Amino acid sequence: QKEVEQNSGPLSVPEGAIASLNCTYSDRVSQSFFWYRQYSGKSPELIMSIYSNGDKEDGRFTAQLNKASQYVSLLIRDSQPSDSATYLCAVNRYCGGSNYKLTFGKGTLLTVNP
Amino acid sequence: DAGVTQSPTHLIKTRGQHVTLRCSPISGHKSVSWYQQVLGQGPQFIFQYYEKEERGRGNFPDRFSARQFPNYSSELNVNALLLGDSALYLCASSYRLAGGDAEQFFGPGTRLTVL
């Protein structure tokens, strides 16, 4: 089982729709979870972080975390063409001592069609 | 405020050569991590440094090494380059050791091409 898995995509939604991006992780003791957006040819940009079970909202973005199911999701409401990018799920995994490692999924390519 | 900076932006090398990539973290950030990203994949963790000490190492060969300086900037060195080392190399900084809830912010990356 891969450490962090994302729905394979690509995902295509019409403008104004809700885009739903999903991620599962294998290490049950992971504590912090992040969503990054990466435009083609650019570096990842942090858009959401979540640490507790439940929902966290920031503008049009909502992150959802369910530690029992080892599942993280990102909802994008009122999707815009400018949201078209690859979305990377990242999990901070404990590596012993006081050390952690940020582990990424392969990413899901989202296309928002005008 | 200035974000994470990396140099150079692009680099072309031939097999067997050595390369040094540089990173300056966000002002006040003490932790720097390095990642390799190949096309179609998420970033892969290479190293993490905090207060000039190595605090984590990913599954990369000994040809890869790094260090962090007193001003918290960092260098990634790769020896004996292989074609498979062609990738986007990303540096990320965080305020403290990237544990718990520490958020990491990425620089623009260095695109390395090995011919």
Coordinates of N, CA and C in Angstrom, one line a residue:
Chain A
Q1 N 0.8 -1.2 0.0 CA 0.0 0.0 0.0 C 0.9 1.2 0.0
K2 N 0.6 2.2 -0.9 CA 1.3 3.4 -1.0 C 1.1 4.3 0.3
E3 N 2.0 5.1 0.7 CA 1.9 5.9 1.9 C 0.8 6.9 1.7
V4 N 0.7 7.6 0.6 CA -0.3 8.6 0.3 C -0.9 8.3 -1.1
E5 N -2.1 8.1 -1.1 CA -2.8 7.8 -2.4 C -3.8 8.9 -2.7
Q6 N -3.9 9.3 -4.0 CA -4.9 10.3 -4.4 C -5.7 9.7 -5.6
N7 N -6.9 10.1 -5.7 CA -7.7 9.6 -6.9 C -6.9 10.0 -8.2
S8 N -6.9 9.1 -9.1 CA -5.9 9.1 -10.2 C -6.1 10.3 -11.1
G9 N -7.4 10.7 -11.3 CA -7.7 11.8 -12.2 C -7.4 11.4 -13.6
P10 N -7.3 12.3 -14.6 CA -7.6 13.7 -14.3 C -9.1 13.9 -14.0
L11 N -9.4 15.0 -13.3 CA -10.7 15.4 -13.0 C -11.1 16.6 -13.7
S12 N -12.3 16.6 -14.4 CA -12.7 17.7 -15.2 C -14.1 18.1 -14.7
V13 N -14.3 19.4 -14.3 CA -15.6 19.9 -13.9 C -15.9 21.2 -14.6
P14 N -17.2 21.5 -14.7 CA -17.6 22.8 -15.4 C -17.4 23.9 -14.4
E15 N -17.2 25.1 -15.0 CA -17.1 26.3 -14.1 C -18.3 26.5 -13.2
G16 N -18.0 26.8 -12.0 CA -19.1 27.0 -11.0 C -19.5 25.7 -10.2
A17 N -19.0 24.6 -10.7 CA -19.3 23.3 -10.0 C -18.4 23.1 -8.8
I18 N -18.7 22.1 -8.0 CA -17.8 21.7 -6.9 C -16.9 20.6 -7.3
A19 N -15.6 20.9 -7.1 CA -14.6 19.9 -7.4 C -14.2 19.1 -6.1
S20 N -14.2 17.8 -6.1 CA -13.9 17.0 -4.9 C -12.6 16.2 -5.2
L21 N -11.6 16.4 -4.3 CA -10.3 15.7 -4.4 C -10.1 14.9 -3.2
N22 N -9.7 13.7 -3.4 CA -9.6 12.7 -2.2 C -8.2 12.2 -2.1
C23 N -7.9 11.8 -0.8 CA -6.6 11.3 -0.5 C -6.7 10.3 0.7
T24 N -6.0 9.2 0.6 CA -5.9 8.3 1.8 C -4.5 8.1 2.1
Y25 N -4.2 7.8 3.4 CA -2.9 7.6 3.9 C -2.8 6.4 4.7
S26 N -1.6 5.8 4.8 CA -1.4 4.5 5.4 C -1.0 4.5 6.8
D27 N -0.3 5.6 7.3 CA 0.3 5.6 8.6 C -0.7 6.2 9.6
R28 N -1.3 5.4 10.4 CA -2.3 5.8 11.3 C -1.9 6.9 12.3
V29 N -0.6 7.0 12.6 CA -0.2 8.0 13.6 C 0.1 9.3 13.0
S30 N -0.1 9.5 11.7 CA 0.1 10.8 11.1 C -0.8 11.9 11.7
Q31 N -0.2 13.1 11.9 CA -0.9 14.1 12.7 C -1.4 15.3 11.9
S32 N -0.6 15.6 10.8 CA -0.9 16.9 10.1 C -0.9 16.6 8.6
F33 N -1.8 17.3 7.9 CA -2.2 17.1 6.5 C -2.3 18.4 5.8
F34 N -1.8 18.4 4.5 CA -1.7 19.6 3.8 C -2.2 19.3 2.3
W35 N -2.8 20.4 1.8 CA -3.1 20.4 0.3 C -2.3 21.5 -0.3
Y36 N -1.6 21.1 -1.4 CA -0.8 22.0 -2.2 C -1.4 22.1 -3.6
R37 N -1.3 23.3 -4.2 CA -1.7 23.5 -5.6 C -0.4 23.7 -6.4
Q38 N -0.3 23.0 -7.5 CA 0.8 23.2 -8.4 C 0.4 23.5 -9.8
Y39 N 0.7 24.7 -10.3 CA 0.4 25.0 -11.7 C 1.5 24.4 -12.5
S40 N 1.2 24.1 -13.8 CA 2.2 23.5 -14.7 C 3.5 24.3 -14.8
G41 N 4.6 23.7 -14.5 CA 5.9 24.4 -14.6 C 6.2 25.2 -13.4
K42 N 5.4 25.2 -12.4 CA 5.6 26.0 -11.2 C 5.9 25.1 -9.9
S43 N 6.2 25.7 -8.8 CA 6.4 24.9 -7.6 C 5.1 24.8 -6.8
P44 N 5.0 23.8 -5.9 CA 3.8 23.7 -5.1 C 3.5 24.9 -4.2
E45 N 2.3 25.2 -4.0 CA 1.8 26.4 -3.2 C 0.9 25.8 -2.2
L46 N 1.1 26.1 -0.9 CA 0.3 25.6 0.2 C -1.0 26.3 0.2
I47 N -2.1 25.6 0.2 CA -3.4 26.2 0.2 C -4.3 25.9 1.4
M48 N -4.0 24.7 2.0 CA -4.8 24.3 3.2 C -4.0 23.4 4.1
S49 N -4.1 23.5 5.4 CA -3.6 22.6 6.3 C -4.7 22.2 7.3
I50 N -4.7 21.0 7.7 CA -5.7 20.5 8.7 C -5.1 19.5 9.6
Y51 N -5.5 19.6 10.9 CA -4.8 18.8 11.9 C -5.8 18.0 12.8
S52 N -7.1 18.4 12.8 CA -8.1 17.8 13.6 C -9.2 17.2 12.7
N53 N -9.9 16.2 13.2 CA -11.0 15.6 12.5 C -12.1 16.7 12.3
G54 N -12.7 16.6 11.1 CA -13.8 17.5 10.8 C -13.4 18.3 9.6
D55 N -14.1 19.5 9.5 CA -14.0 20.3 8.3 C -13.2 21.6 8.7
K56 N -12.5 22.1 7.7 CA -11.8 23.4 7.9 C -12.1 24.2 6.6
E57 N -12.7 25.4 6.7 CA -13.0 26.2 5.5 C -12.2 27.4 5.4
D58 N -11.8 27.7 4.2 CA -11.0 28.9 3.9 C -11.5 29.4 2.5
G59 N -12.4 30.4 2.5 CA -12.9 30.9 1.2 C -13.6 29.8 0.5
R60 N -13.3 29.6 -0.7 CA -14.0 28.5 -1.5 C -13.5 27.1 -1.3
F61 N -12.4 27.0 -0.4 CA -11.8 25.7 -0.1 C -12.3 25.2 1.2
T62 N -12.6 23.9 1.2 CA -12.9 23.2 2.5 C -12.1 21.9 2.5
A63 N -11.3 21.7 3.6 CA -10.6 20.5 3.8 C -11.3 19.7 4.8
Q64 N -11.4 18.4 4.6 CA -12.1 17.4 5.5 C -11.1 16.3 5.9
L65 N -11.1 16.0 7.2 CA -10.2 15.0 7.7 C -11.0 14.0 8.6
N66 N -10.7 12.7 8.3 CA -11.3 11.6 9.1 C -10.1 10.7 9.4
K67 N -9.6 10.8 10.6 CA -8.4 10.0 11.0 C -8.8 8.6 11.2
A68 N -10.0 8.3 11.6 CA -10.4 6.9 11.7 C -10.4 6.1 10.4
S69 N -10.8 6.8 9.4 CA -10.8 6.2 8.0 C -9.5 6.5 7.3
Q70 N -8.6 7.3 7.9 CA -7.4 7.7 7.2 C -7.6 8.3 5.9
Y71 N -8.4 9.4 5.9 CA -9.0 10.0 4.7 C -8.9 11.5 4.8
V72 N -8.5 12.1 3.8 CA -8.5 13.6 3.7 C -9.1 14.0 2.4
S73 N -9.8 15.1 2.4 CA -10.4 15.5 1.1 C -10.3 17.0 1.0
L74 N -10.4 17.5 -0.2 CA -10.4 19.0 -0.5 C -11.6 19.2 -1.4
L75 N -12.5 20.1 -1.0 CA -13.6 20.6 -1.8 C -13.3 22.0 -2.3
I76 N -13.5 22.2 -3.6 CA -13.4 23.5 -4.1 C -14.8 24.0 -4.7
R77 N -15.4 24.9 -4.0 CA -16.7 25.4 -4.4 C -16.6 26.5 -5.5
D78 N -17.6 26.6 -6.3 CA -17.7 27.6 -7.4 C -16.3 27.6 -8.1
S79 N -16.0 26.4 -8.7 CA -14.7 26.2 -9.4 C -14.5 27.2 -10.5
Q80 N -13.3 27.7 -10.6 CA -13.0 28.7 -11.6 C -11.9 28.1 -12.6
P81 N -11.8 28.6 -13.8 CA -10.8 28.1 -14.7 C -9.4 28.3 -14.1
S82 N -9.2 29.3 -13.3 CA -7.9 29.6 -12.6 C -7.6 28.5 -11.5
D83 N -8.5 27.7 -11.2 CA -8.3 26.6 -10.3 C -7.7 25.4 -11.0
S84 N -7.6 25.4 -12.3 CA -7.0 24.3 -13.1 C -5.6 24.1 -12.7
A85 N -5.2 23.0 -12.1 CA -3.9 22.8 -11.6 C -3.8 21.3 -11.1
T86 N -2.6 20.9 -10.7 CA -2.5 19.6 -10.0 C -2.5 19.9 -8.5
Y87 N -3.3 19.1 -7.8 CA -3.5 19.3 -6.4 C -2.8 18.1 -5.7
L88 N -1.9 18.4 -4.8 CA -1.1 17.5 -4.1 C -1.5 17.3 -2.7
C89 N -1.7 16.1 -2.2 CA -2.0 15.8 -0.8 C -0.7 15.5 -0.2
A90 N -0.4 16.0 1.0 CA 0.8 15.7 1.7 C 0.5 15.4 3.2
V91 N 1.2 14.4 3.7 CA 1.0 14.0 5.1 C 2.3 14.0 5.8
N92 N 2.3 14.6 7.0 CA 3.5 14.7 7.8 C 3.6 13.4 8.7
R93 N 4.6 12.6 8.4 CA 4.7 11.3 9.0 C 5.9 11.3 10.0
Y94 N 5.6 10.7 11.1 CA 6.6 10.7 12.2 C 7.7 9.6 11.8
C95 N 9.0 10.0 12.0 CA 10.1 9.2 11.6 C 11.0 8.8 12.7
G96 N 10.6 9.1 14.0 CA 11.4 8.7 15.1 C 12.1 10.0 15.7
G97 N 12.4 9.9 17.0 CA 13.0 11.1 17.7 C 12.1 12.3 17.6
S98 N 12.6 13.4 17.1 CA 11.7 14.6 16.9 C 11.6 14.8 15.4
N99 N 11.8 13.8 14.6 CA 11.8 14.0 13.1 C 10.6 13.6 12.4
Y100 N 10.2 14.3 11.4 CA 9.0 14.0 10.6 C 9.4 14.1 9.1
K101 N 8.6 13.5 8.3 CA 8.9 13.6 6.9 C 7.6 13.9 6.2
L102 N 7.6 14.9 5.3 CA 6.4 15.2 4.5 C 6.4 14.3 3.3
T103 N 5.3 13.5 3.2 CA 5.1 12.6 2.1 C 4.0 13.0 1.2
F104 N 4.2 13.0 -0.1 CA 3.2 13.5 -1.0 C 2.6 12.4 -1.8
G105 N 1.3 12.6 -2.2 CA 0.7 11.7 -3.2 C 1.2 12.2 -4.6
K106 N 0.7 11.4 -5.6 CA 1.2 11.7 -7.0 C 0.5 13.0 -7.5
G107 N -0.6 13.4 -6.9 CA -1.3 14.5 -7.3 C -2.5 14.2 -8.2
T108 N -3.5 15.1 -8.2 CA -4.7 14.9 -9.1 C -4.8 16.2 -10.0
L109 N -4.8 16.0 -11.3 CA -4.9 17.1 -12.2 C -6.4 17.5 -12.3
L110 N -6.7 18.7 -12.0 CA -8.0 19.3 -12.1 C -8.1 20.2 -13.3
T111 N -9.1 20.1 -14.1 CA -9.4 21.0 -15.2 C -10.8 21.6 -15.0
V112 N -10.9 22.9 -14.9 CA -12.2 23.5 -14.8 C -12.5 24.2 -16.2
N113 N -13.6 23.7 -16.8 CA -13.9 24.1 -18.1 C -14.9 25.3 -18.1
P114 N -14.6 26.4 -18.9 CA -15.4 27.6 -18.9 C -16.8 27.2 -19.5
Chain B
D1 N 7.1 40.3 2.2 CA 8.2 39.5 2.6 C 8.7 38.6 1.5
A2 N 10.0 38.4 1.4 CA 10.6 37.6 0.4 C 10.2 36.1 0.8
G3 N 9.9 35.3 -0.2 CA 9.7 33.9 0.0 C 11.0 33.2 -0.1
V4 N 10.9 31.9 -0.2 CA 12.0 31.0 -0.4 C 12.6 31.3 -1.8
T5 N 14.0 31.4 -1.8 CA 14.6 31.7 -3.1 C 15.6 30.5 -3.3
Q6 N 15.7 30.2 -4.6 CA 16.6 29.1 -5.1 C 17.4 29.6 -6.3
S7 N 18.6 29.0 -6.3 CA 19.4 29.3 -7.5 C 20.3 28.1 -7.9
P8 N 20.6 27.9 -9.1 CA 20.0 28.6 -10.3 C 18.6 28.2 -10.6
T9 N 18.0 28.8 -11.6 CA 16.6 28.5 -12.0 C 16.7 27.2 -12.8
H10 N 17.6 27.2 -13.8 CA 17.8 26.1 -14.7 C 19.2 25.7 -14.7
L11 N 19.5 24.4 -15.0 CA 20.9 24.0 -15.0 C 20.9 22.8 -16.0
I12 N 21.9 22.8 -16.9 CA 22.1 21.6 -17.7 C 23.5 21.1 -17.5
K13 N 23.6 19.8 -17.2 CA 24.9 19.1 -16.9 C 25.0 17.9 -17.7
T14 N 26.2 17.3 -17.8 CA 26.3 16.0 -18.4 C 26.6 14.9 -17.4
R15 N 26.4 13.7 -17.8 CA 26.5 12.6 -16.9 C 27.9 12.6 -16.3
G16 N 28.0 12.2 -15.0 CA 29.3 12.2 -14.3 C 29.7 13.5 -13.6
Q17 N 29.1 14.6 -14.0 CA 29.4 15.9 -13.4 C 28.8 16.0 -12.0
H18 N 29.2 17.1 -11.4 CA 28.7 17.4 -10.0 C 27.9 18.7 -10.1
V19 N 26.9 18.8 -9.2 CA 26.1 20.0 -9.2 C 25.8 20.5 -7.8
T20 N 25.7 21.8 -7.6 CA 25.4 22.4 -6.3 C 24.2 23.3 -6.5
L21 N 23.2 23.1 -5.7 CA 22.0 23.9 -5.8 C 21.9 24.6 -4.4
R22 N 21.3 25.9 -4.5 CA 21.3 26.7 -3.3 C 19.9 27.2 -3.0
C23 N 19.7 27.4 -1.7 CA 18.4 27.8 -1.2 C 18.5 28.7 0.0
S24 N 17.7 29.8 0.0 CA 17.6 30.7 1.1 C 16.2 30.6 1.6
P25 N 16.0 30.3 2.9 CA 14.6 30.2 3.5 C 14.0 31.5 3.7
I26 N 12.7 31.5 4.0 CA 12.0 32.7 4.4 C 12.7 33.2 5.7
S27 N 12.8 34.5 5.8 CA 13.4 35.2 6.9 C 12.7 34.7 8.2
G28 N 13.5 34.2 9.2 CA 13.0 33.7 10.4 C 12.8 32.2 10.4
H29 N 12.8 31.6 9.3 CA 12.6 30.1 9.2 C 13.9 29.4 9.5
K30 N 13.9 28.4 10.3 CA 15.2 27.7 10.7 C 15.3 26.3 10.1
S31 N 14.3 25.8 9.4 CA 14.3 24.5 8.9 C 14.2 24.6 7.4
V32 N 15.1 23.8 6.7 CA 15.1 23.7 5.2 C 15.0 22.2 4.9
S33 N 14.1 21.9 3.9 CA 14.0 20.5 3.4 C 14.2 20.6 1.9
W34 N 14.7 19.5 1.3 CA 14.9 19.4 -0.1 C 14.1 18.2 -0.6
Y35 N 13.5 18.4 -1.8 CA 12.7 17.4 -2.5 C 13.1 17.3 -4.0
Q36 N 12.9 16.1 -4.5 CA 13.1 15.9 -5.9 C 11.7 15.6 -6.5
Q37 N 11.4 16.3 -7.6 CA 10.1 16.0 -8.3 C 10.3 15.7 -9.8
V38 N 10.0 14.5 -10.2 CA 10.0 14.1 -11.6 C 8.6 14.3 -12.1
L39 N 8.6 14.4 -13.4 CA 7.3 14.7 -14.1 C 6.3 13.6 -13.8
G40 N 5.1 14.1 -13.4 CA 4.0 13.2 -13.1 C 3.9 12.6 -11.7
Q41 N 4.9 13.0 -10.9 CA 5.0 12.5 -9.5 C 4.9 13.6 -8.5
G42 N 4.6 13.3 -7.3 CA 4.7 14.3 -6.2 C 6.1 14.4 -5.8
P43 N 6.4 15.5 -5.1 CA 7.8 15.7 -4.6 C 8.2 14.5 -3.7
Q44 N 9.5 14.1 -3.8 CA 10.1 13.0 -3.0 C 11.1 13.7 -2.0
F45 N 10.9 13.4 -0.8 CA 11.8 13.9 0.3 C 13.2 13.4 0.1
I46 N 14.2 14.4 0.2 CA 15.6 14.0 0.1 C 16.3 14.3 1.5
F47 N 16.2 15.5 2.0 CA 16.9 15.8 3.3 C 16.0 16.9 4.0
Q48 N 16.2 16.9 5.3 CA 15.7 18.0 6.1 C 16.8 18.4 7.1
Y49 N 17.0 19.8 7.2 CA 18.0 20.3 8.1 C 17.3 21.3 9.1
Y50 N 17.8 21.3 10.3 CA 17.3 22.2 11.3 C 18.4 22.7 12.1
E51 N 18.6 24.0 12.3 CA 19.7 24.5 13.1 C 21.0 23.8 12.7
K52 N 21.3 23.7 11.4 CA 22.5 23.2 10.8 C 22.7 21.7 11.0
E53 N 21.8 21.0 11.5 CA 21.9 19.6 11.7 C 21.0 18.8 10.8
E54 N 21.4 17.7 10.2 CA 20.6 16.9 9.4 C 19.5 16.2 10.4
R55 N 18.3 16.3 10.1 CA 17.2 15.8 10.9 C 16.4 14.7 10.2
G56 N 16.7 14.5 8.9 CA 15.9 13.5 8.2 C 16.6 13.3 6.8
R57 N 16.5 12.0 6.3 CA 17.1 11.7 5.0 C 16.1 10.7 4.4
G58 N 15.9 11.0 3.1 CA 15.0 10.1 2.3 C 15.8 9.0 1.7
N59 N 15.1 8.2 0.9 CA 15.7 7.1 0.2 C 16.5 7.5 -1.0
F60 N 17.6 8.2 -0.9 CA 18.4 8.6 -2.0 C 19.8 8.1 -1.7
P61 N 20.6 7.9 -2.9 CA 22.0 7.3 -2.7 C 22.9 8.4 -2.1
D62 N 24.1 7.9 -1.7 CA 25.1 8.8 -1.0 C 25.6 9.8 -2.0
R63 N 25.3 9.7 -3.2 CA 25.7 10.8 -4.2 C 25.1 12.1 -3.8
F64 N 24.0 12.0 -3.1 CA 23.3 13.2 -2.7 C 23.7 13.6 -1.3
S65 N 24.1 14.9 -1.1 CA 24.5 15.4 0.2 C 24.0 16.8 0.3
A66 N 23.9 17.3 1.6 CA 23.5 18.7 1.8 C 24.1 19.2 3.0
R67 N 23.9 20.5 3.2 CA 24.4 21.2 4.4 C 23.6 22.4 4.6
Q68 N 23.5 22.9 5.9 CA 22.9 24.1 6.2 C 23.9 25.1 6.9
F69 N 23.8 26.3 6.6 CA 24.8 27.3 7.1 C 24.2 28.1 8.2
P70 N 25.1 28.8 9.0 CA 24.6 29.5 10.1 C 23.5 30.5 9.8
N71 N 23.4 31.0 8.6 CA 22.3 31.9 8.3 C 21.1 31.2 7.8
Y72 N 21.1 29.9 8.0 CA 20.0 28.9 7.7 C 19.8 28.7 6.2
S73 N 20.6 29.3 5.3 CA 20.6 28.9 3.9 C 21.2 27.5 3.8
S74 N 20.9 26.9 2.6 CA 21.3 25.5 2.4 C 21.8 25.2 1.0
E75 N 22.6 24.2 0.9 CA 23.1 23.7 -0.4 C 22.8 22.2 -0.5
L76 N 22.4 21.8 -1.7 CA 22.2 20.4 -2.0 C 23.3 20.1 -3.1
N77 N 24.1 19.0 -2.8 CA 25.1 18.6 -3.8 C 24.8 17.2 -4.3
V78 N 25.0 17.1 -5.6 CA 24.8 15.8 -6.2 C 26.0 15.5 -7.0
N79 N 26.7 14.3 -6.7 CA 27.9 13.9 -7.4 C 27.5 12.9 -8.5
A80 N 28.5 12.7 -9.4 CA 28.4 11.6 -10.4 C 27.0 11.6 -11.0
L81 N 26.5 12.7 -11.6 CA 25.2 12.8 -12.1 C 24.8 11.7 -13.1
L82 N 23.6 11.2 -12.9 CA 23.0 10.2 -13.8 C 21.8 10.8 -14.6
L83 N 21.5 10.2 -15.7 CA 20.4 10.7 -16.5 C 19.1 10.8 -15.6
G84 N 18.9 9.9 -14.7 CA 17.8 9.8 -13.9 C 17.7 10.9 -12.8
D85 N 18.8 11.7 -12.7 CA 18.7 12.8 -11.7 C 18.0 14.0 -12.3
S86 N 17.7 13.9 -13.6 CA 17.0 15.1 -14.2 C 15.6 15.2 -13.5
A87 N 15.4 16.4 -13.0 CA 14.2 16.6 -12.2 C 14.1 18.1 -11.8
L88 N 13.0 18.4 -11.2 CA 12.8 19.7 -10.5 C 13.2 19.5 -9.0
Y89 N 14.2 20.3 -8.6 CA 14.6 20.2 -7.2 C 14.0 21.3 -6.4
L90 N 13.3 21.0 -5.4 CA 12.6 22.0 -4.6 C 13.1 22.1 -3.2
C91 N 13.2 23.3 -2.8 CA 13.6 23.6 -1.4 C 12.3 24.1 -0.7
A92 N 12.1 23.7 0.5 CA 11.0 24.2 1.3 C 11.5 24.7 2.7
S93 N 11.0 25.7 3.2 CA 11.4 26.2 4.6 C 10.2 26.2 5.5
S94 N 10.5 26.0 6.8 CA 9.4 26.1 7.8 C 10.1 26.8 9.0
Y95 N 9.2 27.3 9.8 CA 9.7 28.1 11.0 C 10.5 27.3 11.9
R96 N 10.0 26.1 12.1 CA 10.7 25.2 13.1 C 10.9 23.8 12.4
L97 N 11.3 22.9 13.2 CA 11.5 21.5 12.7 C 10.1 21.1 12.2
A98 N 10.1 20.5 11.0 CA 8.9 20.2 10.3 C 8.2 19.0 11.0
G99 N 7.8 19.2 12.2 CA 7.0 18.2 12.9 C 5.7 18.7 13.3
G100 N 4.8 17.9 13.7 CA 3.5 18.3 14.2 C 2.8 19.2 13.1
D101 N 2.6 20.4 13.4 CA 1.8 21.3 12.5 C 2.6 22.2 11.7
A102 N 3.9 22.0 11.6 CA 4.8 23.0 10.9 C 4.5 22.9 9.4
E103 N 4.2 24.1 8.9 CA 3.9 24.2 7.5 C 5.1 24.5 6.7
Q104 N 5.2 23.9 5.5 CA 6.4 24.1 4.7 C 6.0 24.9 3.4
F105 N 6.9 25.8 3.1 CA 6.7 26.7 2.0 C 7.8 26.5 0.9
F106 N 7.4 26.3 -0.3 CA 8.3 25.9 -1.3 C 8.9 27.1 -2.1
G107 N 10.2 27.0 -2.5 CA 10.8 27.9 -3.4 C 10.4 27.6 -4.9
P108 N 10.8 28.4 -5.8 CA 10.5 28.2 -7.2 C 11.1 26.9 -7.9
G109 N 12.1 26.4 -7.2 CA 12.7 25.2 -7.7 C 13.9 25.4 -8.7
T110 N 14.7 24.4 -8.8 CA 15.8 24.4 -9.8 C 15.5 23.2 -10.8
R111 N 15.4 23.6 -12.1 CA 15.2 22.5 -13.1 C 16.5 22.0 -13.5
L112 N 16.9 20.8 -13.2 CA 18.1 20.1 -13.6 C 17.9 19.2 -14.7
T113 N 18.7 19.4 -15.8 CA 18.7 18.5 -16.9 C 20.0 17.8 -17.0
V114 N 20.1 16.5 -17.1 CA 21.3 15.8 -17.2 C 21.4 15.1 -18.6
L115 N 22.4 15.5 -19.4 CA 22.4 14.9 -20.8 C 23.5 13.8 -20.8

